[in-house]
CSV table of C-alpha atoms in Angstrom, one decimal:
chain,number,residue,atom,x,y,z
A,26,MET,CA,9.5,4.5,10.2
A,27,LYS,CA,11.1,5.0,6.8
A,28,TRP,CA,8.6,7.6,5.7
A,29,GLU,CA,7.6,10.9,7.2
A,30,SER,CA,4.0,10.4,7.1
A,31,VAL,CA,1.4,7.7,6.3
A,32,VAL,CA,-1.9,7.7,4.6
A,33,LEU,CA,-4.5,4.8,4.0
A,34,VAL,CA,-7.0,4.5,1.4
A,35,CYS,CA,-9.3,1.4,1.4
A,36,TYR,CA,-11.3,0.3,-1.7
A,37,GLY,CA,-14.3,-1.7,-0.3
A,38,LEU,CA,-14.0,-1.2,3.6
A,39,ASN,CA,-17.6,-2.9,3.7
A,40,ASP,CA,-15.7,-6.0,2.8
A,41,SER,CA,-14.7,-7.8,6.1
A,42,ILE,CA,-11.3,-8.9,4.9
A,43,ASN,CA,-10.4,-5.4,3.7
A,44,HIS,CA,-11.9,-3.8,6.9
A,45,SER,CA,-9.6,-6.0,9.0
A,46,SER,CA,-6.6,-5.4,6.9
A,47,ALA,CA,-7.2,-1.7,7.0
A,48,SER,CA,-7.8,-1.5,10.7
A,49,GLY,CA,-4.6,-3.5,11.3
A,50,TRP,CA,-2.3,-1.0,9.3
A,51,LYS,CA,-4.2,1.9,10.8
A,52,GLU,CA,-3.4,0.6,14.3
A,53,ARG,CA,0.4,-0.2,13.4
A,54,TYR,CA,1.2,3.2,12.2
A,55,LYS,CA,-1.3,5.0,14.4
A,56,ILE,CA,-2.9,6.8,11.3
A,57,PRO,CA,-5.5,9.2,12.5
A,58,THR,CA,-9.0,9.2,11.4
A,59,GLU,CA,-8.4,12.2,9.1
A,60,ARG,CA,-5.8,10.4,7.2
A,61,CYS,CA,-7.7,7.1,6.6
A,62,PHE,CA,-10.2,7.1,3.8
A,63,TYR,CA,-12.5,4.6,2.2
A,64,PHE,CA,-14.4,4.2,-1.1
A,65,ASN,CA,-17.2,1.8,-1.2
A,66,GLU,CA,-19.9,0.9,-3.6
A,67,GLU,CA,-22.5,3.8,-3.6
A,68,GLU,CA,-24.8,2.1,-1.0
A,69,TYR,CA,-22.2,1.8,1.4
A,70,GLN,CA,-20.0,4.7,0.7
A,71,PHE,CA,-21.6,7.0,3.6
A,72,VAL,CA,-22.0,4.2,6.2
A,73,ASN,CA,-20.2,5.4,9.4
A,74,TYR,CA,-17.1,3.2,10.0
A,75,TYR,CA,-15.2,4.3,13.2
A,76,GLY,CA,-11.7,5.6,12.7
A,77,PHE,CA,-12.3,6.1,8.8
A,78,THR,CA,-13.3,9.0,6.7
A,79,PRO,CA,-15.4,8.8,3.5
A,80,GLY,CA,-13.1,9.4,0.6
A,81,ARG,CA,-13.8,12.1,-2.1
A,82,GLN,CA,-12.1,13.6,-5.2
A,83,ALA,CA,-9.0,15.2,-4.1
A,84,CYS,CA,-9.1,13.9,-0.4
A,85,LEU,CA,-5.1,13.6,-0.3
A,86,ALA,CA,-4.4,17.0,-2.0
A,87,GLY,CA,-2.3,18.9,0.4
A,88,ILE,CA,-1.5,15.8,2.5
A,89,VAL,CA,0.5,13.8,0.3
A,90,THR,CA,4.2,14.7,-0.5
A,91,SER,CA,7.2,13.0,-1.6
A,92,THR,CA,7.9,11.8,1.8
A,93,THR,CA,4.6,10.3,2.4
A,94,LYS,CA,3.7,6.6,2.3
A,95,VAL,CA,0.2,6.1,0.8
A,96,ILE,CA,-1.2,2.4,1.5
A,97,ILE,CA,-3.9,1.2,-0.8
A,98,ILE,CA,-5.9,-1.6,0.6
A,99,GLY,CA,-8.1,-3.8,-1.6
A,100,HIS,CA,-8.6,-7.0,-3.5
A,101,GLY,CA,-6.5,-7.8,-6.7
A,102,CYS,CA,-4.6,-10.0,-9.0
A,103,SER,CA,-1.9,-9.8,-11.5
A,104,ARG,CA,-3.9,-7.5,-13.9
A,105,LEU,CA,-6.2,-5.5,-11.2
A,106,ALA,CA,-5.5,-3.4,-8.0
A,107,ALA,CA,-8.5,-2.7,-5.8
A,108,GLY,CA,-10.7,-4.0,-8.7
A,109,TYR,CA,-9.1,-1.8,-11.3
A,110,PRO,CA,-7.0,-2.3,-14.4
A,111,VAL,CA,-3.8,-0.2,-14.5
A,112,ASP,CA,-5.0,2.6,-16.5
A,113,ARG,CA,-8.3,3.2,-14.3
A,114,PHE,CA,-6.1,2.5,-11.0
A,115,ALA,CA,-3.8,5.2,-12.2
A,116,ARG,CA,-6.7,7.6,-12.8
A,117,LYS,CA,-8.2,6.6,-9.5
A,118,MET,CA,-4.9,7.8,-7.8
A,119,ARG,CA,-4.7,11.1,-9.7
A,120,GLU,CA,-8.4,12.0,-8.8
A,121,ILE,CA,-7.8,11.5,-5.0
A,122,GLY,CA,-4.3,13.1,-4.9
A,123,ALA,CA,-2.0,9.9,-4.4
A,124,ASP,CA,0.0,10.5,-7.7
A,125,LYS,CA,2.7,12.5,-5.8
A,126,ALA,CA,3.5,10.0,-3.2
A,127,GLY,CA,7.0,9.0,-2.0
A,128,LEU,CA,5.9,5.4,-1.8
A,129,LEU,CA,2.6,3.8,-3.2
A,130,ALA,CA,2.3,0.6,-1.2
A,131,ILE,CA,-0.5,-1.6,-3.0
A,132,LYS,CA,-1.5,-4.2,-0.5
A,133,CYS,CA,-3.7,-6.3,-3.0
A,134,CYS,CA,-3.0,-9.8,-3.9
A,135,GLY,CA,-0.8,-10.6,-6.7
A,136,VAL,CA,-0.2,-7.1,-8.2
A,137,GLY,CA,3.4,-7.5,-8.0
A,138,GLN,CA,3.3,-10.8,-10.2
A,139,ALA,CA,3.5,-9.2,-13.7
A,140,ASP,CA,4.1,-5.9,-15.1
A,141,PHE,CA,1.2,-3.8,-13.3
A,142,LEU,CA,3.8,-1.7,-11.3
A,143,GLU,CA,6.1,-1.0,-14.4
A,144,ARG,CA,3.3,0.0,-16.5
A,145,LEU,CA,1.7,2.2,-13.5
A,146,LYS,CA,5.1,4.1,-12.9
A,147,ILE,CA,4.7,5.4,-16.4
A,148,LEU,CA,1.2,6.4,-15.9
A,149,LEU,CA,2.0,8.3,-12.5
A,150,PRO,CA,5.5,9.8,-13.2
A,151,GLU,CA,5.6,11.8,-9.9
A,152,VAL,CA,5.5,8.8,-7.6
A,153,GLY,CA,8.8,7.8,-6.2
A,154,TRP,CA,8.5,4.1,-5.5
A,155,PHE,CA,6.0,1.2,-5.8
A,156,ILE,CA,5.6,-1.9,-4.0
A,157,ALA,CA,3.1,-4.9,-4.1
A,158,PRO,CA,3.0,-8.6,-3.1
A,159,LYS,CA,3.8,-11.2,-5.7
A,160,GLY,CA,1.3,-13.6,-4.1
A,161,TYR,CA,-1.8,-13.8,-1.9
A,162,SER,CA,-1.4,-11.3,0.7
A,163,SER,CA,-3.0,-11.4,4.2
A,164,THR,CA,-2.6,-9.1,7.2
A,165,GLN,CA,-1.7,-11.0,10.1
A,166,ILE,CA,-1.1,-9.6,13.8
A,167,HIS,CA,2.0,-10.6,15.4
A,168,LYS,CA,2.7,-9.4,18.8
A,169,GLY,CA,0.1,-6.7,18.2
A,170,ILE,CA,1.6,-5.6,15.0
A,171,ALA,CA,0.0,-5.8,11.5
A,172,HIS,CA,2.4,-7.8,9.0
A,173,ASP,CA,1.9,-8.9,5.4
A,174,VAL,CA,2.1,-12.7,5.2
A,175,ILE,CA,2.5,-13.7,1.4
A,176,THR,CA,1.5,-17.2,0.1
A,177,PHE,CA,1.8,-19.0,-3.4
A,178,ASN,CA,-0.9,-21.7,-4.2
A,179,PHE,CA,0.2,-24.3,-1.7
A,180,ASP,CA,3.2,-22.7,-0.5
A,181,PHE,CA,2.9,-21.6,3.2
A,182,THR,CA,6.7,-20.9,4.0
A,183,ASP,CA,6.1,-17.2,4.8
A,184,LEU,CA,3.0,-18.0,6.9
A,185,ASP,CA,5.1,-20.6,8.9
A,186,MET,CA,8.0,-18.2,9.1
A,187,HIS,CA,5.7,-15.6,10.4
A,188,LYS,CA,4.6,-17.6,13.3
A,189,LYS,CA,8.2,-17.5,14.4
A,190,GLY,CA,8.4,-13.8,14.0
A,191,ARG,CA,10.4,-13.9,10.7
A,192,LYS,CA,9.6,-13.7,6.9
A,193,LEU,CA,11.0,-14.5,3.6
A,194,SER,CA,13.1,-12.0,1.8
A,195,ASP,CA,11.7,-9.2,-0.3
A,196,LYS,CA,13.0,-11.1,-3.4
A,197,HIS,CA,10.5,-13.9,-2.6
A,198,ARG,CA,7.5,-11.9,-1.2
A,199,VAL,CA,7.0,-8.6,-3.0
A,200,LYS,CA,8.1,-6.6,-6.1
A,201,VAL,CA,9.6,-3.1,-5.6
A,202,VAL,CA,9.9,-0.7,-8.5
A,203,LYS,CA,11.5,2.6,-8.4
A,204,GLY,CA,9.2,5.4,-10.1
A,205,LEU,CA,10.1,8.3,-11.9
A,206,GLY,CA,9.5,10.8,-9.3
A,207,ASN,CA,12.0,12.1,-6.4
A,208,ALA,CA,11.3,10.2,-3.4
A,209,SER,CA,12.7,11.3,0.2
A,210,PRO,CA,12.4,8.5,2.7
A,211,VAL,CA,13.6,9.7,6.0
A,212,GLY,CA,14.9,6.4,7.5
A,213,SER,CA,17.4,3.8,6.6
A,214,SER,CA,16.2,1.5,4.1
A,215,LYS,CA,17.9,-1.1,1.7
A,216,ARG,CA,14.7,-1.8,0.2
A,217,TYR,CA,14.3,2.0,-1.0
A,218,GLY,CA,18.0,2.7,-1.4
A,219,THR,CA,18.8,4.8,1.4
A,220,LYS,CA,21.1,5.0,4.4
A,221,LYS,CA,20.7,6.8,7.7
A,222,GLY,CA,19.6,10.4,6.9
A,223,GLY,CA,17.5,9.8,3.9
A,224,CYS,CA,20.7,9.9,1.5
A,225,VAL,CA,20.3,7.9,-1.8
A,226,LEU,CA,22.6,4.6,-1.8
A,227,MET,CA,24.3,4.4,-5.2
């Protein structure tokens, strides 16, 4: 794994699509219950969801560092992440304590299409990296492991490749934006500019 630790936050766990996605990523990274949080509409917020903890203000405080990957699950589009425009989304991240993450991985459809991430990095200057899908994102399980499959209207190339255990390049699937903060991935990653040992590639 490229990051020392992982935290998951789901907005709308009562939604079956979000629940399936969150469960898949929880299983892939073996994220314990105390590091998996959810925020639902008020009437669903304190329903008991096995393996997940009700979110609250500052729930990530003391957990998230520059070596932490924070996964955000929710619905989205080019202008909204988990249902929030960029300024409100940034405020939500600060409120829960996700604003010092090494990587903010926003698994919400279409957030990487336009300039959402570029605007977000200005509002969250301590985050090291941001990543989000450019198209419609769905969590698929391949050989028991969760993966993102990205489709674009009637272009299902990534889905077809996924069935063969492959995927399109990052350039086609996701947008990766270097933030203003100091990030410290612990593994080798072309995506986040590091080689073995976590040194930054120039």
